[in-house]
Short mmCIF file of C-alpha atoms in Angstrom, two decimals:
data_model
loop_
_atom_site.label_atom_id
_atom_site.label_comp_id
_atom_site.label_asym_id
_atom_site.label_seq_id
_atom_site.Cartn_x
_atom_site.Cartn_y
_atom_site.Cartn_z
CA UNK B 992 79.47 49.65 -138.42
CA UNK B 993 79.34 48.56 -142.48
CA UNK B 994 76.73 51.04 -143.58
CA UNK B 995 78.64 54.06 -142.56
CA UNK B 996 79.04 56.36 -145.44
CA UNK B 997 81.22 59.87 -146.02
CA UNK B 998 80.30 62.50 -148.40
CA UNK B 999 82.17 65.57 -148.89
CA UNK B 1000 82.63 68.62 -151.82
CA UNK B 1001 84.31 71.90 -152.42
CA UNK B 1002 81.77 74.41 -150.05
CA UNK B 1003 85.10 75.27 -148.41
CA UNK B 1004 86.45 75.74 -145.42
CA UNK B 1005 88.51 79.16 -144.06
CA UNK B 1006 90.81 80.37 -141.10
CA UNK B 1007 89.15 83.12 -139.11
CA UNK B 1008 91.68 84.42 -135.20
CA UNK B 1009 90.34 86.71 -132.76
CA UNK B 1010 90.18 86.69 -129.33
CA UNK B 1011 93.15 84.38 -128.97
CA UNK B 1012 91.02 81.40 -130.75
CA UNK B 1013 91.07 80.73 -133.93
CA UNK B 1014 88.45 79.18 -135.51
CA UNK B 1015 87.83 77.09 -138.59
CA UNK B 1016 84.05 78.09 -140.70
CA UNK B 1017 83.32 75.54 -143.44
CA UNK B 1018 79.99 73.83 -144.87
CA UNK B 1019 79.92 70.20 -144.27
CA UNK B 1020 77.00 69.73 -146.86
CA UNK B 1021 74.78 71.63 -148.66
CA UNK B 1022 70.97 70.65 -149.04
CA UNK B 1023 69.67 70.36 -152.36
CA UNK B 1024 72.97 69.77 -154.24
CA UNK B 1025 73.05 67.26 -156.59
CA UNK B 1026 75.51 65.22 -157.09
CA UNK B 1027 75.86 61.51 -159.00
CA UNK B 1028 77.38 58.92 -156.95
CA UNK B 1029 79.38 56.61 -158.66
CA UNK B 1030 76.83 56.86 -162.14
CA UNK B 1031 74.61 55.07 -160.18
CA UNK B 1032 71.95 57.52 -158.75
CA UNK B 1033 71.94 60.85 -157.90
CA UNK B 1034 71.65 61.71 -153.71
CA UNK B 1035 70.29 65.28 -152.70
CA UNK B 1036 70.03 66.10 -148.88
CA UNK B 1037 67.30 67.52 -147.73
CA UNK B 1038 66.71 70.70 -145.29
CA UNK B 1039 66.05 69.37 -141.70
CA UNK B 1040 68.22 66.29 -142.68
CA UNK B 1041 70.74 66.79 -139.41
CA UNK B 1042 68.12 68.80 -136.78
CA UNK B 1043 67.49 65.66 -135.22
CA UNK B 1044 71.47 65.18 -134.92
CA UNK B 1045 73.44 67.99 -133.60
CA UNK B 1046 70.83 68.36 -131.11
CA UNK B 1047 71.51 65.74 -129.69
CA UNK B 1048 74.47 63.41 -130.75
CA UNK B 1049 77.96 64.10 -129.72
CA UNK B 1050 80.06 64.47 -132.62
CA UNK B 1051 83.45 64.99 -133.39
CA UNK B 1052 85.66 67.08 -136.08
CA UNK B 1053 88.69 65.06 -137.19
CA UNK B 1054 91.32 65.63 -140.00
CA UNK B 1055 90.99 63.89 -142.79
CA UNK B 1056 87.96 61.32 -141.01
CA UNK B 1057 91.33 59.96 -139.01
CA UNK B 1058 89.64 59.13 -135.73
CA UNK B 1059 93.32 59.63 -134.32
CA UNK B 1060 93.34 63.25 -134.99
CA UNK B 1061 90.35 65.02 -133.63
CA UNK B 1062 90.28 68.64 -133.54
CA UNK B 1063 86.98 69.81 -131.84
CA UNK B 1064 83.84 67.79 -130.30
CA UNK B 1065 79.58 68.77 -129.77
CA UNK B 1066 79.93 67.62 -125.79
CA UNK B 1067 83.04 70.36 -125.59
CA UNK B 1068 82.26 72.89 -127.53
CA UNK B 1069 84.87 73.02 -129.47
CA UNK B 1070 82.70 72.61 -132.44
CA UNK B 1071 79.63 73.62 -133.34
CA UNK B 1072 76.70 72.56 -136.01
CA UNK B 1073 73.81 74.39 -136.73
CA UNK B 1074 71.69 73.69 -140.22
CA UNK B 1075 70.90 77.40 -141.75
CA UNK B 1076 69.23 77.49 -145.57
CA UNK B 1077 72.00 76.66 -147.34
CA UNK B 1078 73.25 73.37 -145.72
CA UNK B 1079 75.08 72.15 -142.41
CA UNK B 1080 77.50 74.87 -141.06
CA UNK B 1081 80.64 74.35 -138.72
CA UNK B 1082 82.64 76.10 -136.73
CA UNK B 1083 86.16 74.18 -135.04
CA UNK B 1084 88.00 76.47 -132.40
CA UNK B 1085 91.67 74.69 -134.09
CA UNK B 1086 93.54 73.31 -130.47
CA UNK B 1087 97.16 74.13 -129.70
CA UNK B 1088 98.39 70.99 -130.95
CA UNK B 1089 100.27 69.19 -133.49
CA UNK B 1090 96.80 68.49 -135.66
CA UNK B 1091 95.37 71.45 -134.54
CA UNK B 1092 98.55 73.72 -136.00
CA UNK B 1093 98.80 71.55 -138.99
CA UNK B 1094 95.45 72.36 -139.87
CA UNK B 1095 95.28 75.99 -139.23
CA UNK B 1096 98.07 76.59 -141.34
CA UNK B 1097 97.27 74.23 -144.32
CA UNK B 1098 93.71 75.95 -144.52
CA UNK B 1099 95.38 79.66 -144.38
CA UNK B 1100 97.76 78.21 -147.05
CA UNK B 1101 94.74 76.93 -149.65
CA UNK B 1102 96.35 73.55 -149.24
CA UNK B 1103 92.89 72.09 -147.38
CA UNK B 1104 90.09 73.48 -148.75
CA UNK B 1105 87.24 71.48 -148.07
CA UNK B 1106 84.91 69.83 -145.93
CA UNK B 1107 83.09 66.52 -146.04
CA UNK B 1108 81.59 64.32 -143.07
CA UNK B 1109 81.25 60.40 -141.91
CA UNK B 1110 77.08 59.47 -141.08
CA UNK B 1111 74.27 56.74 -141.52
CA UNK B 1112 71.50 57.65 -143.47
CA UNK B 1113 68.09 56.81 -141.24
CA UNK B 1114 65.59 58.37 -143.06
CA UNK B 1115 65.50 58.52 -147.10
CA UNK B 1116 63.02 58.08 -150.78
CA UNK B 1117 64.02 57.21 -153.82
CA UNK B 1118 62.34 57.76 -156.86
CA UNK B 1119 63.31 55.42 -160.09
CA UNK B 1120 60.88 57.42 -162.37
CA UNK B 1121 63.52 58.42 -164.12
CA UNK B 1122 67.04 57.50 -165.94
CA UNK B 1123 68.85 57.73 -163.14
CA UNK B 1124 67.30 56.81 -159.58
CA UNK B 1125 67.53 59.50 -157.12
CA UNK B 1126 67.70 59.29 -153.58
CA UNK B 1127 66.71 62.00 -151.06
CA UNK B 1128 68.64 62.15 -147.68
CA UNK B 1129 65.64 63.45 -145.35
CA UNK B 1130 67.18 61.93 -141.75
CA UNK B 1131 71.30 61.40 -140.57
CA UNK B 1132 73.04 60.03 -137.91
CA UNK B 1133 75.87 62.14 -138.16
CA UNK B 1134 79.52 60.68 -136.60
CA UNK B 1135 81.50 62.91 -137.78
CA UNK B 1136 82.59 66.61 -139.61
CA UNK B 1137 86.09 66.54 -141.53
CA UNK B 1138 88.35 69.30 -142.98
CA UNK B 1139 89.77 67.31 -146.05
CA UNK B 1140 92.47 67.36 -148.85
CA UNK B 1141 90.17 65.41 -151.22
CA UNK B 1142 86.43 66.08 -150.14
CA UNK B 1143 85.25 63.84 -153.36
CA UNK B 1144 82.12 61.62 -153.20
CA UNK B 1145 84.47 58.51 -153.07
CA UNK B 1146 82.10 55.52 -150.84
CA UNK B 1147 80.14 55.02 -153.85
CA UNK B 1148 80.09 51.07 -152.57
CA UNK B 1149 77.73 51.62 -149.85
CA UNK B 1150 76.37 53.67 -152.17
CA UNK B 1151 75.64 50.71 -154.46
CA UNK B 1152 74.60 48.43 -151.67
CA UNK B 1153 72.02 51.37 -150.67
CA UNK B 1154 70.30 51.62 -153.95
CA UNK B 1155 70.37 47.66 -154.30
CA UNK B 1156 69.32 47.71 -150.52
CA UNK B 1157 65.95 49.65 -151.86
CA UNK B 1158 65.42 47.79 -155.17
CA UNK B 1159 65.18 44.47 -152.83
CA UNK B 1160 62.98 46.40 -150.07
CA UNK B 1161 60.30 47.19 -152.75
CA UNK B 1162 60.06 43.66 -154.75
CA UNK B 1163 59.58 42.25 -150.90
CA UNK B 1164 56.77 45.13 -150.55
CA UNK B 1165 55.47 44.49 -154.30
CA UNK B 1166 55.37 40.45 -153.13
CA UNK B 1167 53.90 41.06 -149.99
CA UNK B 1168 50.66 43.23 -151.36
CA UNK B 1169 50.19 40.49 -154.13
CA UNK B 1170 50.59 37.84 -151.33
CA UNK B 1171 47.89 39.83 -148.97
CA UNK B 1172 46.45 40.61 -152.31
CA UNK B 1173 45.73 36.33 -153.28
CA UNK B 1174 45.16 36.29 -149.61
CA UNK B 1175 42.40 38.42 -149.74
CA UNK B 1176 40.78 37.15 -152.81
CA UNK B 1177 40.99 33.46 -150.97
CA UNK B 1178 39.03 34.27 -148.16
CA UNK B 1179 36.44 36.03 -150.67
CA UNK B 1180 36.14 32.92 -152.50
CA UNK B 1181 35.34 30.88 -149.25
CA UNK B 1182 32.72 33.24 -147.70
CA UNK B 1183 31.41 33.00 -151.10
CA UNK B 1184 31.31 29.88 -151.04
CA UNK B 1185 29.78 29.47 -147.64
CA UNK B 1186 26.96 31.52 -148.62
CA UNK B 1187 26.32 29.77 -151.26
CA UNK B 1188 26.24 26.56 -149.59
CA UNK B 1189 24.19 27.97 -146.62
CA UNK B 1190 21.76 29.28 -149.65
CA UNK B 1191 21.87 26.10 -150.69
CA UNK B 1192 20.35 24.92 -147.52
CA UNK B 1193 18.48 26.62 -146.51
CA UNK B 1194 16.03 26.66 -150.23
CA UNK B 1195 15.79 22.93 -149.32
CA UNK B 1196 14.91 22.94 -146.15
CA UNK B 1197 12.33 25.38 -147.44
CA UNK B 1198 11.24 22.90 -150.49
CA UNK B 1199 10.80 19.86 -147.78
CA UNK B 1200 8.50 22.00 -145.94
CA UNK B 1201 6.31 22.63 -148.34
#
């Protein structure tokens, strides 16, 4: 899928051990936190954007967005996601695998300290009234969350395509509205012409009758 985007930030991930279980806890996304995407537009995620996807989705926890390095999954209960007032909170029960052990050690050492997520936007709003367009994401299809070494908003090419697409949609919508207005005006003119012709015929009949 070419419209998959990746986002992340220094939201923090920490290691918590107890009850013979090792769990990483952090935020994959923060609500209403403005971020500039490649100097093209400002992006923010609205509260509730993840509500539907975490309710019914089968989402993986990965290391650095690598699908070959799975360390948790919502379906198995080893990844738990919840929206709170701050953002999308993730809890990952780290497996006793080489990836799991390495990830745990790197987080404990502070070498990995951020989280990120891969997603597709399902609902968004754009505001282009200011100096820089603002994209507000209100619906997301979430595929994965990741513990990452470089949690940067780096997928700017997708963002640029999103901006170009919304502008094209807006232009198409304006053209459609103009077409509808022209069609309406033409229809009104035809109705007016028919009425005028009918009135002329009626007057002609009245004159002949007199």
